[in-house]
Short mmCIF file of C-alpha atoms in Angstrom, two decimals:
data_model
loop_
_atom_site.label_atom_id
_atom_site.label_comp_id
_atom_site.label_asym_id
_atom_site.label_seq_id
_atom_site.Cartn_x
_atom_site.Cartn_y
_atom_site.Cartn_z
CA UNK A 1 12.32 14.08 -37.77
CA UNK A 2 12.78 14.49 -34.26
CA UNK A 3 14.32 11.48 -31.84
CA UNK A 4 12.38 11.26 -27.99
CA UNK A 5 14.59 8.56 -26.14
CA UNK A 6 12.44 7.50 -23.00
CA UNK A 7 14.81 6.06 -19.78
CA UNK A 8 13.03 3.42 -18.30
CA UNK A 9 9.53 1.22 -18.47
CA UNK A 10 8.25 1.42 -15.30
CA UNK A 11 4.84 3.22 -14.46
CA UNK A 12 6.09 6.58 -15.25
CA UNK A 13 8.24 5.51 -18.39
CA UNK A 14 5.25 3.71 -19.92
CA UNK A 15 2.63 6.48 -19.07
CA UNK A 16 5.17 8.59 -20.66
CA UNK A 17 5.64 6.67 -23.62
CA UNK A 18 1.75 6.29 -24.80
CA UNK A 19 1.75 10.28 -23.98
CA UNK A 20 4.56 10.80 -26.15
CA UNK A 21 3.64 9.12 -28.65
CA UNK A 22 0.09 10.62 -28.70
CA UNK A 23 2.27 14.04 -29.18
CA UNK A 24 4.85 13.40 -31.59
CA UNK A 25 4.38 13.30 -35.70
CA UNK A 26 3.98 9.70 -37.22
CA UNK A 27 7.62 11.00 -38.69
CA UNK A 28 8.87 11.82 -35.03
CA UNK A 29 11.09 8.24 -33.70
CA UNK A 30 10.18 7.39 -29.43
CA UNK A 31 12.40 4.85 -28.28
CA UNK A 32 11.86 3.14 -24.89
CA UNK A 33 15.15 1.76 -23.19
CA UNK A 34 14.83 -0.68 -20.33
CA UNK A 35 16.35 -3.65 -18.95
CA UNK A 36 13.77 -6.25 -20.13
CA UNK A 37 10.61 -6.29 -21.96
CA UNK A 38 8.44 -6.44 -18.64
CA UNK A 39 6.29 -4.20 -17.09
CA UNK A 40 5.07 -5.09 -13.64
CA UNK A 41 2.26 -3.48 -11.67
CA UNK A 42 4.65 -2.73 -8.62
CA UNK A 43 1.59 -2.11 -6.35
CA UNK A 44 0.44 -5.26 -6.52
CA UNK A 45 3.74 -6.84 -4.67
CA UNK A 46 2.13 -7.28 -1.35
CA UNK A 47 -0.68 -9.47 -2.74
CA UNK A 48 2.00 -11.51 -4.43
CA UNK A 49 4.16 -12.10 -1.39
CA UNK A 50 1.31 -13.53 0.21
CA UNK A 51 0.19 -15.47 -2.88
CA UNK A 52 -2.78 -14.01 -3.56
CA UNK A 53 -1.13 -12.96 -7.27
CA UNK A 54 1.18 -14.35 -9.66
CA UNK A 55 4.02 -12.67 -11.50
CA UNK A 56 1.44 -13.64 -14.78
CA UNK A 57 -1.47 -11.80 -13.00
CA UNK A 58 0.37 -8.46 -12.96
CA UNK A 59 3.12 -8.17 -15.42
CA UNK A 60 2.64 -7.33 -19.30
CA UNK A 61 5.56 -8.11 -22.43
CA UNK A 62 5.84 -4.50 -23.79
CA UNK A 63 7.13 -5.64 -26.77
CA UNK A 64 3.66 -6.20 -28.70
CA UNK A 65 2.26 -3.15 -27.44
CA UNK A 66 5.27 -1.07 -28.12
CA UNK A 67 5.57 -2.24 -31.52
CA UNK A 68 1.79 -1.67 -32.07
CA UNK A 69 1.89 1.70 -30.94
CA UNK A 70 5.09 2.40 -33.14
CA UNK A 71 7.49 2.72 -29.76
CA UNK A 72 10.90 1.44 -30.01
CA UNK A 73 11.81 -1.09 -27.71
CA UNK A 74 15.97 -0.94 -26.95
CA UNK A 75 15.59 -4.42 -23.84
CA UNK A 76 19.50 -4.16 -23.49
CA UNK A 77 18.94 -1.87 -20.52
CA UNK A 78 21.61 1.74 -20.19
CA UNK A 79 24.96 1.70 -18.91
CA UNK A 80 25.54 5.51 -18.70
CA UNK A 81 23.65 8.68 -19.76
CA UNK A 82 26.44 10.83 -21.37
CA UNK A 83 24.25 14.49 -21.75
CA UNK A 84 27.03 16.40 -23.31
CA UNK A 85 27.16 14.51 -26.38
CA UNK A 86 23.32 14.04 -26.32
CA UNK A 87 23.28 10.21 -26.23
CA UNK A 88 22.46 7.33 -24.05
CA UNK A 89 25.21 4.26 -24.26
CA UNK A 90 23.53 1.30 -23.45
CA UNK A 91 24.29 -2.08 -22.00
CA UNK A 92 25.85 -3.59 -25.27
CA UNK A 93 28.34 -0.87 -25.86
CA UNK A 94 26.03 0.96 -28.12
CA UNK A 95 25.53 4.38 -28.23
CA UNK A 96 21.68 5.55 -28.82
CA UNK A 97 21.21 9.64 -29.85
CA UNK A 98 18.46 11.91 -28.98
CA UNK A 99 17.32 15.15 -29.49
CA UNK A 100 15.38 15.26 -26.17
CA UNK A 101 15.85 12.53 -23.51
CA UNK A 102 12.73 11.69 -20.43
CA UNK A 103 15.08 10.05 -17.75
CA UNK A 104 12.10 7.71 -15.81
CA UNK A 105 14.57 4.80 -14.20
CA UNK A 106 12.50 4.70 -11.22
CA UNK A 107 15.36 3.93 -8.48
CA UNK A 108 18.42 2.12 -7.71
CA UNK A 109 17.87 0.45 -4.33
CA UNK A 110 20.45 0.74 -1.57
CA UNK A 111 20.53 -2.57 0.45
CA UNK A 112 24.09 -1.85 1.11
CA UNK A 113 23.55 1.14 3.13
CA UNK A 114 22.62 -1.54 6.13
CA UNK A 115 25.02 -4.65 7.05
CA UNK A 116 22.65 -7.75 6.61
CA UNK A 117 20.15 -5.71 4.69
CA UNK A 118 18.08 -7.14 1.27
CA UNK A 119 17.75 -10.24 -0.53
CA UNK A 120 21.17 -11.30 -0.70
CA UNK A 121 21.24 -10.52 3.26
CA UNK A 122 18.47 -11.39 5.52
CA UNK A 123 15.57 -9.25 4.89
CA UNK A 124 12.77 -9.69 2.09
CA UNK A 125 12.06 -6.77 0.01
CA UNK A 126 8.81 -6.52 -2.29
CA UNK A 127 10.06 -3.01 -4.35
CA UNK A 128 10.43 -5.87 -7.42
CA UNK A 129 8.50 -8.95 -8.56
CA UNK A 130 11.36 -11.29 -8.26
CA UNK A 131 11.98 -9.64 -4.82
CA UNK A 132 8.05 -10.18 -4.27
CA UNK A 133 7.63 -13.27 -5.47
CA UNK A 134 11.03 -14.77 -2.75
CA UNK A 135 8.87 -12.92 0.00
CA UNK A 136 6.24 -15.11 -1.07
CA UNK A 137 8.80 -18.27 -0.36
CA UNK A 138 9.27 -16.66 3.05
CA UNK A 139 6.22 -15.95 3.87
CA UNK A 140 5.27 -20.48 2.89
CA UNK A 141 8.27 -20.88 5.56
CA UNK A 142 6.53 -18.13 7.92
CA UNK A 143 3.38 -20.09 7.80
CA UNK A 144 4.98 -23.72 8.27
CA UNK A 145 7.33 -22.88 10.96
CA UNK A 146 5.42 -19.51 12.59
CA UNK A 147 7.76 -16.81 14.32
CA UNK A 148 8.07 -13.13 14.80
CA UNK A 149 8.05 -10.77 12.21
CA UNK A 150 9.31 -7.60 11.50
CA UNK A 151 8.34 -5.06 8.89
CA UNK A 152 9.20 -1.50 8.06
CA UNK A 153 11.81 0.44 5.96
CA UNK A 154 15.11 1.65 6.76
CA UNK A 155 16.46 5.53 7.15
CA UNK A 156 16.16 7.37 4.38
CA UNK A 157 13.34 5.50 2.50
CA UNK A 158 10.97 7.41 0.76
CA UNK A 159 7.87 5.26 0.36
CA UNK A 160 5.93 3.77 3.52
CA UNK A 161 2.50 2.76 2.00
CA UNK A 162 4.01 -0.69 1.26
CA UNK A 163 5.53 -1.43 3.74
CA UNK A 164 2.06 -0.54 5.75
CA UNK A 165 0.35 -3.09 3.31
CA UNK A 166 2.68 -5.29 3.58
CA UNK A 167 1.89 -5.51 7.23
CA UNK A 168 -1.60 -5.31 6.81
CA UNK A 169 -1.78 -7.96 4.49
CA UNK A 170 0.12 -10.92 5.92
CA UNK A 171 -1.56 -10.33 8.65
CA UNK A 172 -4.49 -10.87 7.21
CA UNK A 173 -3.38 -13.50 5.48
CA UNK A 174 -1.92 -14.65 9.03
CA UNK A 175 -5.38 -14.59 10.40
CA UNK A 176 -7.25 -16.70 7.51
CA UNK A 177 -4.56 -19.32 8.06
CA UNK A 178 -5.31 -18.83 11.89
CA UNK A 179 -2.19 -18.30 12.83
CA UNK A 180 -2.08 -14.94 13.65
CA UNK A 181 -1.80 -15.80 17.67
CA UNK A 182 1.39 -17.11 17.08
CA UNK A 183 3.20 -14.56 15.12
CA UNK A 184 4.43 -11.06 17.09
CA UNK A 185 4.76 -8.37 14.72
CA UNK A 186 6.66 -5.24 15.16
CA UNK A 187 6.86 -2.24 12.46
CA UNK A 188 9.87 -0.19 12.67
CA UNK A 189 9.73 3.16 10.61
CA UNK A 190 11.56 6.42 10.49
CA UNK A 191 8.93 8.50 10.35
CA UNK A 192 8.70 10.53 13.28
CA UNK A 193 5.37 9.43 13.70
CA UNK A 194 3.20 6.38 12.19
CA UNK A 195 1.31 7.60 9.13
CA UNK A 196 3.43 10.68 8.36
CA UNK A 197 4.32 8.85 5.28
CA UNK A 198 6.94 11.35 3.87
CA UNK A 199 4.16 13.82 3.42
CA UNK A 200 3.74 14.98 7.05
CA UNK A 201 0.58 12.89 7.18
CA UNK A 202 -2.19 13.16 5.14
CA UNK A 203 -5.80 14.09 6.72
CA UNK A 204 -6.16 12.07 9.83
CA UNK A 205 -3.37 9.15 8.61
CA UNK A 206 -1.62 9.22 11.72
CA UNK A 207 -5.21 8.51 14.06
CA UNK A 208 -6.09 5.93 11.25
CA UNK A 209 -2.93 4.00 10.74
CA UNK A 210 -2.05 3.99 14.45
CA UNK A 211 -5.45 2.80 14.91
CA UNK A 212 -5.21 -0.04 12.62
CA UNK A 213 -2.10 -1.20 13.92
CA UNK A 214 -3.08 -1.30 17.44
CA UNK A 215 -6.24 -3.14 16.31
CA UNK A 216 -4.06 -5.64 14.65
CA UNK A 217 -1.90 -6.26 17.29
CA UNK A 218 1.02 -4.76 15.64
CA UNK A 219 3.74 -3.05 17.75
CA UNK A 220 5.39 -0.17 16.24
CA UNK A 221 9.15 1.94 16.92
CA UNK A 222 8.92 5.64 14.93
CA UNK A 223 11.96 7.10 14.88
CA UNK A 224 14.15 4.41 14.06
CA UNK A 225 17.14 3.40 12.49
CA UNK A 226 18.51 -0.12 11.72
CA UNK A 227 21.89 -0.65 12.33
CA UNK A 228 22.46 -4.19 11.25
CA UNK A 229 20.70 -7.29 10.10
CA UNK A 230 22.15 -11.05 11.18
CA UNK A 231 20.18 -13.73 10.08
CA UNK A 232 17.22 -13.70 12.87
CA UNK A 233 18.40 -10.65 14.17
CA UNK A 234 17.58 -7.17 13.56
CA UNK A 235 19.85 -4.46 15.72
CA UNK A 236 17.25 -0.75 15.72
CA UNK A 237 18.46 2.31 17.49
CA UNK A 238 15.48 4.47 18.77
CA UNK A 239 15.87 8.23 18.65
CA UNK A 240 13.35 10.89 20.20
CA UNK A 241 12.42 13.49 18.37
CA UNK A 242 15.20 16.27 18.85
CA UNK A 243 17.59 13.12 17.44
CA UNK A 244 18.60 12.14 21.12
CA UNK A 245 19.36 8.66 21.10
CA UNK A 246 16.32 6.93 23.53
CA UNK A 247 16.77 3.07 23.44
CA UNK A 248 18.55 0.28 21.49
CA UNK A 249 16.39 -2.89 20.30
CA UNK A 250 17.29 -6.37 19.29
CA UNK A 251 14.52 -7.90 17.29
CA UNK A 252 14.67 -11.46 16.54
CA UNK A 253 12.33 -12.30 13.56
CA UNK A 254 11.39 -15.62 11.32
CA UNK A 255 10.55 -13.17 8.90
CA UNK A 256 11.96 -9.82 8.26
CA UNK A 257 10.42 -7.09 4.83
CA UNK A 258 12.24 -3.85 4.81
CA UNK A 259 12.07 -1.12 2.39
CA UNK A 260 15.39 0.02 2.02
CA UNK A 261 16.46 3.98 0.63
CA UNK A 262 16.62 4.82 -2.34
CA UNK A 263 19.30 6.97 -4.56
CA UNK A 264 19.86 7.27 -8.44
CA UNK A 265 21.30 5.13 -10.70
CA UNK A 266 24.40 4.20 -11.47
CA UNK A 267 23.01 5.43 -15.58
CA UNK A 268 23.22 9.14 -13.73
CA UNK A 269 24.71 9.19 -10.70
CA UNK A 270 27.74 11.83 -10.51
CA UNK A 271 26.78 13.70 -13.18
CA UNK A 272 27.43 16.98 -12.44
CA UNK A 273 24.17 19.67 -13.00
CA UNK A 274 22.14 16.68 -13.89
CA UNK A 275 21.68 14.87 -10.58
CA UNK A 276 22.21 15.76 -6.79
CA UNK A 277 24.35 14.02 -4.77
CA UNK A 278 22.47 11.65 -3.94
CA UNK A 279 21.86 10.50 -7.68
CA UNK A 280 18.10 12.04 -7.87
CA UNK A 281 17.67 13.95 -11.40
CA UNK A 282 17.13 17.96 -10.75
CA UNK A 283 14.03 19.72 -12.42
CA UNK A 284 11.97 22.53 -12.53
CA UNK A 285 8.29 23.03 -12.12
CA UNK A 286 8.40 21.75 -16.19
CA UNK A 287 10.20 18.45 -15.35
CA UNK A 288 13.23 20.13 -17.22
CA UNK A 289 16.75 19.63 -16.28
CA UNK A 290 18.37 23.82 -16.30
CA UNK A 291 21.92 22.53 -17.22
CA UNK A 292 20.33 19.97 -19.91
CA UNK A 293 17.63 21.79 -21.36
CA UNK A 294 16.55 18.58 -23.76
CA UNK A 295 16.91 16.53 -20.81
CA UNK A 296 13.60 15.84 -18.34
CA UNK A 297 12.90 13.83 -15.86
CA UNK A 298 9.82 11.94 -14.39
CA UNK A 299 8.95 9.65 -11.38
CA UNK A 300 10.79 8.26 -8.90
CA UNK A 301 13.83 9.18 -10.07
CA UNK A 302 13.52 13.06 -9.84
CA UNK A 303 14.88 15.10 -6.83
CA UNK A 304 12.30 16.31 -4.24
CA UNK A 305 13.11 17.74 -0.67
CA UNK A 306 11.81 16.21 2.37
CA UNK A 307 8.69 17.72 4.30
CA UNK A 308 10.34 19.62 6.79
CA UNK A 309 13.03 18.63 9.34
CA UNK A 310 12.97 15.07 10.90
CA UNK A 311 14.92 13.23 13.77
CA UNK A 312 15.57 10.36 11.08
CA UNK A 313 15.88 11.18 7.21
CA UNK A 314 12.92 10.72 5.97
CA UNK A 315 12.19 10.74 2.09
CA UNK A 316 9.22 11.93 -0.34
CA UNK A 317 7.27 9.32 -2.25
CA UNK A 318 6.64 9.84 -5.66
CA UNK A 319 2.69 8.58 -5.70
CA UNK A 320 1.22 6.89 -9.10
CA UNK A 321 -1.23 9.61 -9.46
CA UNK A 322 1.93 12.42 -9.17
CA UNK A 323 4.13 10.22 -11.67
CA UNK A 324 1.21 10.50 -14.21
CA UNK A 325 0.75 14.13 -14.15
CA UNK A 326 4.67 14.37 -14.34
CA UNK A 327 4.60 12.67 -17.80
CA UNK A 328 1.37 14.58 -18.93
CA UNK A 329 3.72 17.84 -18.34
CA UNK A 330 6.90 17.01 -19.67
CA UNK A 331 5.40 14.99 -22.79
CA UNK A 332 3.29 18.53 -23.45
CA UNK A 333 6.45 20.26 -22.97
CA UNK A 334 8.58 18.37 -25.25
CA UNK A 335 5.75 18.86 -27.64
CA UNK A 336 5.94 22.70 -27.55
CA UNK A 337 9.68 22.58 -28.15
CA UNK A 338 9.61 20.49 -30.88
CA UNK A 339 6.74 23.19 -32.24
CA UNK A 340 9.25 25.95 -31.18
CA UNK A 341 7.73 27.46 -28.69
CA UNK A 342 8.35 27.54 -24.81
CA UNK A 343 7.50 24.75 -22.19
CA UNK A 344 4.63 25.80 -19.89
CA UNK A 345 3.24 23.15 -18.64
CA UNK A 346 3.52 22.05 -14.69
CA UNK A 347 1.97 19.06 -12.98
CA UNK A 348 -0.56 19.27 -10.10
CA UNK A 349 1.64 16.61 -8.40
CA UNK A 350 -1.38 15.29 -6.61
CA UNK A 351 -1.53 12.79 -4.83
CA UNK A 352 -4.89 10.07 -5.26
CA UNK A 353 -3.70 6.61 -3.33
CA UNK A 354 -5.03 3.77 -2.27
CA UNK A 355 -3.73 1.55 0.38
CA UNK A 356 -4.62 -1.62 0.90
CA UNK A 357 -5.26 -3.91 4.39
CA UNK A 358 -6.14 -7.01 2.98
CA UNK A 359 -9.80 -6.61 4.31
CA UNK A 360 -10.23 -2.95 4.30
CA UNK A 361 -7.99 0.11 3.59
CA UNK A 362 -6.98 3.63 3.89
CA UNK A 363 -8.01 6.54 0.51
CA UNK A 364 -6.58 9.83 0.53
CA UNK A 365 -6.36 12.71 -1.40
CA UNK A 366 -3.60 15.69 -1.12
CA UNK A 367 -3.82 17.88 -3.71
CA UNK A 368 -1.08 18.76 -3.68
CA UNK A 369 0.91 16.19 -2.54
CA UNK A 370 3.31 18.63 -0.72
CA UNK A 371 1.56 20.14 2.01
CA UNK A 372 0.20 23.08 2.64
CA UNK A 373 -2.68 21.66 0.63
CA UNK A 374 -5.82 23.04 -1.16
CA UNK A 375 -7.43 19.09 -0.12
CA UNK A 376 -6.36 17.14 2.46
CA UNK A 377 -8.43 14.44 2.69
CA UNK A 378 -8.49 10.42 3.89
CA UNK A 379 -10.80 7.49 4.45
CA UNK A 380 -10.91 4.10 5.77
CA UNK A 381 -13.11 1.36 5.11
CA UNK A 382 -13.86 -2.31 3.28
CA UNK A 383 -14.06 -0.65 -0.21
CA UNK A 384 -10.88 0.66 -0.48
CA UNK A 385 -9.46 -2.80 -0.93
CA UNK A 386 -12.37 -3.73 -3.52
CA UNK A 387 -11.20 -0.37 -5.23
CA UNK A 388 -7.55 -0.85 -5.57
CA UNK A 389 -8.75 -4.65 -6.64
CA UNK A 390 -10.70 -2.62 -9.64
CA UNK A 391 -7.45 0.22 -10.19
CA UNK A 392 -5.47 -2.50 -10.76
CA UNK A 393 -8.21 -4.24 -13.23
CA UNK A 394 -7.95 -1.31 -15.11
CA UNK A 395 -4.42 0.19 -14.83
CA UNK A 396 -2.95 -3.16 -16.50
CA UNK A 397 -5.76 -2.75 -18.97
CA UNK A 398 -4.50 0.93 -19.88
CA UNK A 399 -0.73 -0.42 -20.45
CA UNK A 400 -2.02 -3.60 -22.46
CA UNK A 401 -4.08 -1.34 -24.86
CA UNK A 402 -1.24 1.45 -24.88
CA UNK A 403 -3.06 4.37 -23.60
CA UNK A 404 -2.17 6.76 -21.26
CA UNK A 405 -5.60 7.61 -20.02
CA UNK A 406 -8.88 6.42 -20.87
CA UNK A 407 -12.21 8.69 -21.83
CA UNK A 408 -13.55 7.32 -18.79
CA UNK A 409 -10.77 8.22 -16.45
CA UNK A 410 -10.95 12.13 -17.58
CA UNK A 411 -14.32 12.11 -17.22
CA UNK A 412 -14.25 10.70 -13.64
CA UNK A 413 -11.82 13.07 -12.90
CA UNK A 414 -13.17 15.91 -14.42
CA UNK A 415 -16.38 15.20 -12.52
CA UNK A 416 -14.36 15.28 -8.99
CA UNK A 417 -12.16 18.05 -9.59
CA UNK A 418 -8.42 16.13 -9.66
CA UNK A 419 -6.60 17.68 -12.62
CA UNK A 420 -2.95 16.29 -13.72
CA UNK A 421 -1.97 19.41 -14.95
CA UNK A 422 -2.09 23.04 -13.29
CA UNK A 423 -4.34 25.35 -15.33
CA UNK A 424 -1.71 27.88 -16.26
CA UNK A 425 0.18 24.83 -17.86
CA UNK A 426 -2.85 24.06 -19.84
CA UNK A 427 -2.83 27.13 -22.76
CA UNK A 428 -1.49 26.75 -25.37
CA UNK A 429 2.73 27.58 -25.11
CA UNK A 430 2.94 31.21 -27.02
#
């Protein structure tokens, strides 16, 4: 009897736990640790910040489904991963063994990196539904007492799509409420360029997100780094793009979401051969850590390099899509090496997102998700946001019924040619 120890319940550590399980012998043990019982549909954060979902609309108690499924639930949450000794000590003092561990935390986010930054400063956030959900309070003061607002994410970030919707939404939202005219919005980014997204842009992104902004009203710094939040007050420096400082801005807001960067968790961070140094698990092309060979890695969580040199640090997002294919590869690899034979399968790491504006949206395809790409593909129109209205129908209804992926999903993916797994990683391991 073999013991899989999963790191997390977020998007990836669920996937990864119905594809486990769908691996491993009904004598094989998969336990889940996690702080909490909750899964929440993280993409859905902008809707709730503007009310247009509740925490009950998009969150699911793992518990029954684990327990159906015959997953372990360990809702104590880990205090340190301790890979030389093979076991995971958790919150209570406890210490949990494995024989192979998926590390799938997702982040730890670092509001501290900016003076003023984050809930307990003076910005909103929506990376979490309790961090959503006090947006949502803003945003009821925003609309009473209407101001400027400021949206973006801070140096370093590695995932711009939200804060994008975010600023698509309310001002939709903004706009239904007809107040709009008296709220000036500003989005302040990083990126060298709007729509470069951490990926360097993705088909025309950059025309279509500039666009949209401009459309909206929405003024926009690239470029930028935030030096300090006082309540009101946002202080942005404004670099060109050799890194030669260009102009200072103080931005005085009613209303202020900023994704912040991310790094590892405190579980992993400083452990030397499993993690950089900025806490991000290393892997190879199987998800597999070289100086922990039972120890892999999936999601946000795992170490990428940045697309390229930019004025700003600039970070990769791990897409939904890319997470899923991560979990299909490292579950089949586990699977080999319990069977005793060696790990070959790699993800496509494609990315398949959908963002949403509230009335219409922005599709894309990069397959793969790190450029240079075999498909590089986007789209805007109304039925994106109709389509990410059905993906989340149906992504909740996968982790309620404990699947991984549907017949229906292969199928539709089969028919258009977007693969989780690269075909060498597909035979059979010798």
């Amino acid at each position: 009897m073999s013991h899989v120890v999963i790191l997390g319940a977020g998007l990836g550590g669920v996937i990864m736990a119905y594809e486990m399980r769908d691996r491993l012998g009904p004598d094989d043990r998969l336990t889940v640790v996690n702080k909490g019982a909750r899964y929440c549909f993280v993409p859905s954060n902008p809707w709730v910040a503007v009310g247009w979902r509740e925490a009950k609309d998009i969150c699911v108690d793992l518990a029954g489904v684990f327990e159906t499924r015959g997953i372990e639930l360990r809702p104590e949450g880990a205090r340190r991963v301790h890979p030389e000794r093979n076991a995971v000590e958790l919150n209570d003092g406890e210490f949990l063994p494995y024989d192979y561990l998926v590390i799938a935390t997702g982040p730890e986010l670092a509001f501290d990196e900016v003076p003023g930054l984050g809930p307990a400063g003076h910005t909103q956030s929506i990376c979490e539904i309790d961090h959503a959900l006090a947006a949502g309070r803003a945003v009821k003061a925003l609309m009473a007492s209407p101001g400027p607002v400021v949206v973006g994410a801070a140096a370093g970030a590695s995932c711009y799509g939200p804060a994008y919707e975010f600023a698509f939404v309310l001002d939709a939202a903004l706009r239904k409420a007809k107040l709009r005219d008296r709220v000036p919005m500003t989005f302040v980014t990083p990126e060298p360029y709007i729509g470069h997204l951490g990926l360097d842009g993705v088909g025309d992104t950059r025309g279509m997100l500039e666009s949209a902004l401009r459309n909206r009203h929405i003024k926009w710094l690239t470029n930028s780094v935030i030096t300090g939040v006082e309540a009101g007050r946002m202080a942005v420096q404004e670099f060109t793009e050799d890194g030669t400082p260009k102009a200072t801005h103080d931005l005085v807001f009613a209303l202020s979401m900023i994704l912040p960067a991310f790094r590892g968790v405190a579980a992993v961070r400083g452990i030397e051969g499993l993690v950089n140094p900025r806490g991000f698990v290393l892997v190879d092309s199987h998800q597999r850590n070289a100086a922990f060979p039972n120890v892999f890695a999936i999601g946000v969580c795992v170490a990428i390099p940045p697309v390229g040199q930019t004025a700003i640090a600039v970070g990769v997002p791990k897409t939904g899509f890319m997470i899923e294919s991560m979990a299909r590869a490292a579950a089949a690899n586990i699977e080999a090496l319990l069977a005793g034979k060696a790990p070959r399968a790699e993800p496509t790491l494609n990315a398949v997102c959908l963002a949403d504006f509230g009335d219409d949206g922005i599709a894309f395809v990069a397959e793969p998700q790190i450029p240079p790409r075999n498909v590089n593909w986007a789209a805007r129109g109304a039925w994106v946001h109709a389509a990410k209205v059905g993906f989340e129908s149906y992504f909740l209804h996968k982790v309620r019924a404990g699947e991984a992926e549907t017949f229906y999903e292969k199928l539709m993916l089969d028919l258009v040619g977007i693969h989780k797994l690269k075909e060498s990683g597909t035979t059979p391991a010798d």
